[in-house]
Structure formats: C-alpha cells, structure tokens
Tab-separated table of C-alpha atoms in Angstrom:
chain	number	residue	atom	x	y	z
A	1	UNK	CA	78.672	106.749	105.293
A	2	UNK	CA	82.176	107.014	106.635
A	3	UNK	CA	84.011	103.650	107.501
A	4	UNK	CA	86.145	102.478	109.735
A	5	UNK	CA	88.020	98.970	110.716
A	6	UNK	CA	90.279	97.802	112.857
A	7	UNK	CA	91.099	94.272	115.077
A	8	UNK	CA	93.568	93.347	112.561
A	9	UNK	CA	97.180	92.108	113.894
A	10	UNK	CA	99.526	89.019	114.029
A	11	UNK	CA	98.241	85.265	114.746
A	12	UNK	CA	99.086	81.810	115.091
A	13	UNK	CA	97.768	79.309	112.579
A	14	UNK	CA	94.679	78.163	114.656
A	15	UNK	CA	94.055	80.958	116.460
A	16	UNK	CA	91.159	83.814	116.384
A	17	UNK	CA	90.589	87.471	115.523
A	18	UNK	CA	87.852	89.581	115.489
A	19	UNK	CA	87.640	92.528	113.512
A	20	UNK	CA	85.524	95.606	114.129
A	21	UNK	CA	84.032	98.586	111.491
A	22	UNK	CA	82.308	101.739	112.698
A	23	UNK	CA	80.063	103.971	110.319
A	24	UNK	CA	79.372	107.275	110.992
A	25	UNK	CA	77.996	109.876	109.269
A	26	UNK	CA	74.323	108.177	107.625
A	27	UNK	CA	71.903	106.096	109.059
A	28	UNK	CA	73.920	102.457	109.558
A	29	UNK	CA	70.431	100.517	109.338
A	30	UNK	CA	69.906	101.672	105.524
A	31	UNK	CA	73.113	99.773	104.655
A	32	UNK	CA	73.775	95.932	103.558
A	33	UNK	CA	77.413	95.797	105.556
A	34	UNK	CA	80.222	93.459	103.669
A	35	UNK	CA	83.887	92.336	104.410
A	36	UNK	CA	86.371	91.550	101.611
A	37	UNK	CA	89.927	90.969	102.020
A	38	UNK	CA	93.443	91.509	99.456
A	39	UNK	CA	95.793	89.124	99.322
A	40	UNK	CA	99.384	90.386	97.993
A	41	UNK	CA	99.684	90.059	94.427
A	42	UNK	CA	96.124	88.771	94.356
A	43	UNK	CA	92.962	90.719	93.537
A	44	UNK	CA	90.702	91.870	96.148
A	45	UNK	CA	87.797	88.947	97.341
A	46	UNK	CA	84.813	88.561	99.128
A	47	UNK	CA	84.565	87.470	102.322
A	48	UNK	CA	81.513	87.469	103.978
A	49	UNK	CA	78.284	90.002	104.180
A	50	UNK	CA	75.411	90.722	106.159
A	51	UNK	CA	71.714	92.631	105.145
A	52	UNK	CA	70.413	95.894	106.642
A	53	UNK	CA	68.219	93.745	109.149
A	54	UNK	CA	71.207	91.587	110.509
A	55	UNK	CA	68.421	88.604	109.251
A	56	UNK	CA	70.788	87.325	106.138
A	57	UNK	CA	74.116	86.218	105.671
A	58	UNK	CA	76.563	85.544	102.650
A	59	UNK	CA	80.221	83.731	103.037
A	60	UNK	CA	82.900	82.528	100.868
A	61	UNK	CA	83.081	78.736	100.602
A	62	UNK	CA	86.821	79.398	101.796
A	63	UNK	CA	85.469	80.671	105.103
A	64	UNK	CA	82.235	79.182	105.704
A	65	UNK	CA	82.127	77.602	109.023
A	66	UNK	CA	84.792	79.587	110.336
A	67	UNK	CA	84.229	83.187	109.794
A	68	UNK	CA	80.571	84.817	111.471
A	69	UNK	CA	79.656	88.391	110.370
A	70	UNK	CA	77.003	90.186	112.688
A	71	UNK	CA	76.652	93.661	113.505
A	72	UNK	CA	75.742	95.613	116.651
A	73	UNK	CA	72.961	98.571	115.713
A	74	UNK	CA	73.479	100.518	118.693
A	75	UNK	CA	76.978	101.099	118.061
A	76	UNK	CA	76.444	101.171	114.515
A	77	UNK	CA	79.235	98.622	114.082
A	78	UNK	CA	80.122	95.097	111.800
A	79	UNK	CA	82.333	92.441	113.232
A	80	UNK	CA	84.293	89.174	111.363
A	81	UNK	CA	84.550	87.177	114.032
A	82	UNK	CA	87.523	84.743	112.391
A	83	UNK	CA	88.157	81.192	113.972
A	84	UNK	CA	90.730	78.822	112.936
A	85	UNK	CA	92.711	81.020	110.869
A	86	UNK	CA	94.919	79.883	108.110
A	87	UNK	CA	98.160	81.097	107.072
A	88	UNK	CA	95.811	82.005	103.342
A	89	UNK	CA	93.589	83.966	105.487
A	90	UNK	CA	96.410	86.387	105.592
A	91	UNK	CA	95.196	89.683	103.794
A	92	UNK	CA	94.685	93.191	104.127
A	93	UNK	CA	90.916	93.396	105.757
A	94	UNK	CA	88.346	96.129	104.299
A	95	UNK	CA	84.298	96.796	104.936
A	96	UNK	CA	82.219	97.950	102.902
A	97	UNK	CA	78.659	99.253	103.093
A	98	UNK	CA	76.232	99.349	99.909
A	99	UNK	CA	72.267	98.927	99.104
A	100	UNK	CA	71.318	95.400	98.636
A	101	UNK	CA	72.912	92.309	100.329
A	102	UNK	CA	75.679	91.212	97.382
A	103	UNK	CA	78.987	89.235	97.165
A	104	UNK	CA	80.441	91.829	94.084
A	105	UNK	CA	82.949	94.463	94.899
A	106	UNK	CA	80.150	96.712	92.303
A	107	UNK	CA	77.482	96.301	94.710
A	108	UNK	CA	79.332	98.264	97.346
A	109	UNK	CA	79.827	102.130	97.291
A	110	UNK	CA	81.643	102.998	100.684
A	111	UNK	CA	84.582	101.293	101.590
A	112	UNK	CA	86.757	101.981	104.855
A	113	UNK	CA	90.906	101.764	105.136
A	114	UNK	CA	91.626	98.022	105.303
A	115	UNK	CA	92.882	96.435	108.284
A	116	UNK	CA	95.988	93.898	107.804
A	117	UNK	CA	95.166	90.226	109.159
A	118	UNK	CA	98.814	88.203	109.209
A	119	UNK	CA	98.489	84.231	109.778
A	120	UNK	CA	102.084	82.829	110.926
A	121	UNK	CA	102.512	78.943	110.364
C-alpha cells in the first residue's frame, strides 16, 4: 500500500491542525493505520494508531486528550486531528500502515513521506 500525508504547516502555540494520509494501491480496510512523528535530533516516536475496523485506538501519554486519529473508508484515508498544539509537538509527521494494531515502529511495514508540523511559541 502506497502512502501519502499531508496537512502539515506553521501554527501558533494553542492552535489546531489536522493532518490527512491517502493509501492507494491495496485494500485500506486490511491495514491497522498509525502516525508517528521525528523530532530533530531525536529518534522517531509514536503518536497515535487506529485498527483495521476504526473500533480501537492507541495514543501517546504526551498526546492523549489532545490528538484523535480516525479514518474515513470511503476515501481510504487517516486523519490526526491535533488540538492544543505545543511548541514539542513540532516534528516531521509520517503514517504508517501495518497488520495488527501496535505502538512499535517494527509493527509497521509501509510508511508514507512525512509531513512537517512547526509549533511557534
């Protein structure tokens, strides 16, 4: 399955994004659907995921409360719906699709191009 994310851009400390990533290419319902998210200098970290039936839901502690995953079967797309950003929410964005629903980078075999979220103070 081919990736792809965008929604990423420039906000205010307090504000909201929401960022977007279309498959293509298998069937999007066979797929647990995850975001992670790279800090400069800092390895790459989950964020939040969501399981092939939309039913479950994982999040960081950092963005629980904040951050809502869903996804949209007709378009075949996942959304990170971020509220109340941080200036530490700042990072480059990716998706990733994979079997079962799982918080480890491992458990994920596709990944799209990341999309860079930047939180100004």
């Amino acid at each position: 399955v081919q990736l792809q994310a965008s929604g990423g851009g420039l906000v205010q400390a307090g504000g909201s994004l929401r960022l977007s990533c279309a498959a293509s290419g298998r069937t999007f319902s066979n797929y647990a659907m995850g975001w992670f998210r790279q800090a400069p200098g800092k390895e790459r970290e989950f964020v939040a995921a969501i399981s092939w039936s939309g039913g479950s839901t994982i999040y960081a502690d950092s963005v629980k409360g904040r951050f809502t995953i869903s996804r949209e079967f007709a378009k075949s797309t996942v959304y990170l719906q971020m509220n109340s950003l941080l200036p530490e929410d700042t990072a480059v964005y990716y998706c990733a699709a994979g079997g079962v629903l799982v918080t480890t980078i491992r458990g994920y075999d596709n990944w799209g191009q990341g999309t860079q979220v930047t939180v100004s103070s």
